[in-house]
Amino acid sequence: GAGVSQSPSNKVTEKGKDVELRCDPISGHTALYWYRQRLGQGLEFLIYFQGNSAPDKSGLPSDRFSAERTGESVSTLTIQRTQQEDSAVYLCASSLAGTGVLYEQYFGPGTRLTVT
Amino acid sequence: DQQVKQNSPSLSVQEGRISILNCDYTNSMFDYFLWYKKYPAEGPTFLISISSIKDKNEDGRFTVFLNKSAKHLSLHIVPSQPGDSAVYFCAAGPRAQKVTFGTGTKLQVIP
């Protein structure tokens, strides 16, 4: 079966431009996460979608960052007016979800964003 | 505030020996703990997990130990193989909630 896919795999953009990153989760996974990994750093949580609940946006670093998810499928992460500090690998993950258990996440290969 | 800490950024081990990767957490609400492995240019992949009702979980060469009183978990790899060279992330969370990841430990297994 297909895993989590992300597009584009690489994106180079000029400072000040907007970018949109896409994530296709595994079918049937109701939970979807976005993370950021800067060079030499760990995984930084950005946002979490779970079913029809309001997303947990507590990790978004500024109001330039936003994300949407259509039902339980595709998600897009949008970064407006990109800055050089936004350069990172953006990882998407999906998982099953349920009460009383924490399912493992399946990660996509990431989108490497470079802001020049 | 780093709720999940991996204080060793890197570790080198000889092939065949034991690798021990450590992780500390601060949130007593965390019930589930997972380890992920990440190769360069790939997303992390799930390795092994443990819930707070256990203190040990074993899967082949990989064993995770949980010490709840110390808020500490460790991953043991025995015997270590060159293909185990990767970055290892621990993650923790309360049940059915988002996890918090540590900063990772880069393991190098020397042939």
Short mmCIF file of C-alpha atoms in Angstrom, two decimals:
data_model
loop_
_atom_site.label_atom_id
_atom_site.label_comp_id
_atom_site.label_asym_id
_atom_site.label_seq_id
_atom_site.Cartn_x
_atom_site.Cartn_y
_atom_site.Cartn_z
CA GLY A 1 0.00 0.00 0.00
CA ALA A 2 1.03 3.59 -0.54
CA GLY A 3 2.78 5.38 2.27
CA VAL A 4 2.70 9.06 3.11
CA SER A 5 3.71 11.17 0.17
CA GLN A 6 4.83 14.77 0.12
CA SER A 7 5.35 17.24 -2.67
CA PRO A 8 7.46 18.86 -3.79
CA SER A 9 10.50 16.97 -2.56
CA ASN A 10 12.62 20.10 -2.88
CA LYS A 11 11.64 23.74 -3.06
CA VAL A 12 13.90 26.73 -3.48
CA THR A 13 12.22 30.07 -3.09
CA GLU A 14 13.18 33.68 -2.72
CA LYS A 15 12.76 35.47 0.57
CA GLY A 16 9.34 37.09 0.77
CA LYS A 17 7.55 34.61 -1.50
CA ASP A 18 4.76 32.31 -0.38
CA VAL A 19 5.12 28.53 -0.56
CA GLU A 20 2.67 25.69 -0.31
CA LEU A 21 3.67 22.18 0.74
CA ARG A 22 1.44 19.19 0.22
CA CYS A 23 0.94 15.98 2.16
CA ASP A 24 -1.04 12.91 1.15
CA PRO A 25 -1.53 10.71 4.21
CA ILE A 26 -2.13 6.99 4.30
CA SER A 27 -5.75 6.21 3.51
CA GLY A 28 -7.78 5.68 6.66
CA HIS A 29 -5.40 7.58 8.92
CA THR A 30 -7.42 10.16 10.77
CA ALA A 31 -4.49 11.89 12.46
CA LEU A 32 -2.04 14.05 10.53
CA TYR A 33 0.98 15.92 11.80
CA TRP A 34 3.38 18.47 10.40
CA TYR A 35 6.91 18.82 11.76
CA ARG A 36 9.91 20.89 10.87
CA GLN A 37 13.53 19.83 11.13
CA ARG A 38 16.13 22.51 10.79
CA LEU A 39 19.71 21.57 10.03
CA GLY A 40 21.24 19.82 13.03
CA GLN A 41 18.05 20.10 15.06
CA GLY A 42 15.36 17.69 16.22
CA LEU A 43 11.79 17.35 15.07
CA GLU A 44 9.78 20.46 15.86
CA PHE A 45 6.02 19.95 16.08
CA LEU A 46 3.99 22.41 14.02
CA ILE A 47 0.36 21.32 13.80
CA TYR A 48 -1.86 18.29 14.42
CA PHE A 49 -5.16 17.38 12.78
CA GLN A 50 -7.40 14.70 14.26
CA GLY A 51 -10.61 13.88 12.45
CA ASN A 52 -13.12 16.70 12.58
CA SER A 53 -11.70 18.22 15.74
CA ALA A 54 -10.19 21.68 15.72
CA PRO A 55 -6.51 21.37 14.82
CA ASP A 56 -3.83 21.80 17.45
CA LYS A 57 -1.87 24.74 16.09
CA SER A 58 0.25 25.26 19.17
CA GLY A 59 3.50 24.57 17.34
CA LEU A 60 3.14 27.05 14.50
CA PRO A 61 6.02 29.52 14.94
CA SER A 62 4.28 32.60 13.58
CA ASP A 63 1.13 33.78 11.84
CA ARG A 64 2.94 33.38 8.52
CA PHE A 65 2.37 29.65 8.91
CA SER A 66 -0.99 28.02 8.31
CA ALA A 67 -2.25 24.58 7.40
CA GLU A 68 -5.43 23.06 6.15
CA ARG A 69 -6.73 19.57 5.81
CA THR A 70 -9.60 18.45 3.62
CA GLY A 71 -11.58 15.92 5.63
CA GLU A 72 -9.28 13.02 6.36
CA SER A 73 -7.19 13.38 3.25
CA VAL A 74 -4.75 15.85 1.79
CA SER A 75 -3.16 18.58 3.88
CA THR A 76 -1.34 21.70 2.76
CA LEU A 77 1.09 23.73 4.82
CA THR A 78 1.41 27.33 3.66
CA ILE A 79 4.22 29.66 4.59
CA GLN A 80 3.67 33.28 3.66
CA ARG A 81 6.43 35.83 3.14
CA THR A 82 9.13 33.24 3.62
CA GLN A 83 12.25 34.10 5.61
CA GLN A 84 15.66 32.48 5.52
CA GLU A 85 15.02 31.01 8.97
CA ASP A 86 12.16 28.99 7.42
CA SER A 87 14.72 26.87 5.56
CA ALA A 88 14.25 23.33 6.84
CA VAL A 89 12.90 19.92 5.98
CA TYR A 90 9.16 19.86 6.51
CA LEU A 91 7.88 16.42 7.45
CA CYS A 92 4.34 15.18 7.39
CA ALA A 93 3.15 12.10 9.27
CA SER A 94 -0.15 10.30 9.61
CA SER A 95 -1.46 7.72 12.01
CA LEU A 96 -4.53 5.90 13.15
CA ALA A 97 -6.12 7.45 16.18
CA GLY A 98 -8.26 6.20 18.98
CA THR A 99 -8.90 6.49 22.65
CA GLY A 100 -6.60 4.78 25.08
CA VAL A 101 -3.76 4.13 22.71
CA LEU A 102 -1.11 6.06 20.87
CA TYR A 103 -0.47 4.76 17.41
CA GLU A 104 2.85 5.08 15.68
CA GLN A 105 3.20 7.71 13.03
CA TYR A 106 4.16 7.03 9.46
CA PHE A 107 6.29 9.74 8.00
CA GLY A 108 6.63 11.01 4.48
CA PRO A 109 10.05 11.69 2.95
CA GLY A 110 9.79 15.40 3.65
CA THR A 111 10.03 18.58 1.62
CA ARG A 112 13.36 20.37 1.77
CA LEU A 113 12.67 24.09 1.68
CA THR A 114 15.49 26.50 0.96
CA VAL A 115 14.82 30.22 1.21
CA THR A 116 17.44 32.33 -0.56
CA ASP B 1 10.54 23.91 27.55
CA GLN B 2 11.91 20.62 26.28
CA GLN B 3 9.63 17.92 27.65
CA VAL B 4 11.54 15.11 25.98
CA LYS B 5 15.31 15.24 26.14
CA GLN B 6 18.01 13.23 24.49
CA ASN B 7 21.13 14.59 26.08
CA SER B 8 23.61 12.72 23.90
CA PRO B 9 23.66 14.16 20.39
CA SER B 10 25.89 11.35 19.13
CA LEU B 11 27.15 7.90 20.02
CA SER B 12 29.78 5.63 18.45
CA VAL B 13 29.76 1.89 19.05
CA GLN B 14 31.77 -0.99 17.66
CA GLU B 15 29.91 -3.52 15.54
CA GLY B 16 28.67 -6.41 17.66
CA ARG B 17 28.60 -4.40 20.86
CA ILE B 18 25.57 -2.99 22.66
CA SER B 19 24.23 0.47 21.80
CA ILE B 20 22.33 2.25 24.56
CA LEU B 21 20.39 5.37 23.69
CA ASN B 22 18.83 7.37 26.48
CA CYS B 23 15.83 9.64 26.76
CA ASP B 24 14.39 11.63 29.67
CA TYR B 25 10.97 13.20 29.92
CA THR B 26 9.40 15.64 32.34
CA ASN B 27 5.64 15.29 31.82
CA SER B 28 4.12 12.76 34.20
CA MET B 29 1.03 12.60 31.96
CA PHE B 30 3.01 10.78 29.28
CA ASP B 31 1.78 7.20 28.97
CA TYR B 32 3.23 6.05 25.69
CA PHE B 33 6.76 6.09 24.47
CA LEU B 34 8.11 5.37 21.02
CA TRP B 35 11.44 5.20 19.28
CA TYR B 36 11.93 6.20 15.67
CA LYS B 37 14.92 5.75 13.41
CA LYS B 38 15.86 8.18 10.69
CA TYR B 39 18.24 7.77 7.79
CA PRO B 40 19.48 10.84 5.88
CA ALA B 41 17.01 12.19 3.32
CA GLU B 42 14.23 9.94 4.59
CA GLY B 43 11.39 10.42 7.03
CA PRO B 44 11.64 8.76 10.44
CA THR B 45 10.36 5.20 10.70
CA PHE B 46 8.79 3.63 13.74
CA LEU B 47 11.00 1.19 15.60
CA ILE B 48 9.50 0.13 18.90
CA SER B 49 7.12 1.40 21.55
CA ILE B 50 6.21 0.85 25.18
CA SER B 51 3.27 1.86 27.32
CA SER B 52 3.49 2.92 30.93
CA ILE B 53 2.02 -0.35 32.18
CA LYS B 54 5.22 -2.11 31.17
CA ASP B 55 8.85 -1.60 32.01
CA LYS B 56 10.35 -3.52 29.11
CA ASN B 57 9.46 -4.34 25.54
CA GLU B 58 11.62 -6.43 23.26
CA ASP B 59 11.60 -6.85 19.49
CA GLY B 60 14.49 -8.82 18.08
CA ARG B 61 17.71 -6.93 18.65
CA PHE B 62 15.85 -3.91 20.04
CA THR B 63 14.69 -3.55 23.64
CA VAL B 64 13.14 -0.49 25.23
CA PHE B 65 13.26 -0.04 28.98
CA LEU B 66 11.03 2.35 30.90
CA ASN B 67 11.74 3.66 34.39
CA LYS B 68 8.65 5.66 35.30
CA SER B 69 9.89 6.84 38.66
CA ALA B 70 12.98 8.33 37.02
CA LYS B 71 11.05 9.45 33.92
CA HIS B 72 13.69 7.76 31.84
CA LEU B 73 13.65 5.37 28.93
CA SER B 74 16.39 3.73 27.01
CA LEU B 75 16.77 1.80 23.78
CA HIS B 76 19.21 -1.10 23.69
CA ILE B 77 20.44 -2.52 20.41
CA VAL B 78 22.26 -5.83 20.68
CA PRO B 79 24.29 -6.70 18.72
CA SER B 80 24.80 -3.42 16.92
CA GLN B 81 25.20 -3.58 13.16
CA PRO B 82 26.55 -1.00 10.69
CA GLY B 83 23.05 -0.71 9.18
CA ASP B 84 21.84 0.59 12.55
CA SER B 85 23.78 3.81 11.95
CA ALA B 86 21.09 6.48 11.90
CA VAL B 87 19.54 9.19 14.03
CA TYR B 88 17.26 7.83 16.75
CA PHE B 89 14.40 9.91 18.13
CA CYS B 90 12.42 9.11 21.21
CA ALA B 91 8.86 10.38 21.42
CA ALA B 92 6.36 10.48 24.23
CA GLY B 93 2.78 11.50 24.80
CA PRO B 94 -0.40 10.95 26.76
CA ARG B 95 -2.82 8.44 25.31
CA ALA B 96 -4.31 9.34 21.96
CA GLN B 97 -2.73 12.78 21.89
CA LYS B 98 0.10 14.28 19.94
CA VAL B 99 3.59 13.13 20.79
CA THR B 100 6.58 15.23 21.66
CA PHE B 101 9.86 14.27 20.04
CA GLY B 102 13.35 14.51 21.44
CA THR B 103 16.16 16.14 19.53
CA GLY B 104 17.68 12.85 18.42
CA THR B 105 20.89 10.89 18.94
CA LYS B 106 23.08 10.08 15.99
CA LEU B 107 24.35 6.53 16.28
CA GLN B 108 27.40 5.40 14.36
CA VAL B 109 28.21 1.71 14.38
CA ILE B 110 31.81 1.17 13.40
CA PRO B 111 32.56 -2.02 11.45
#
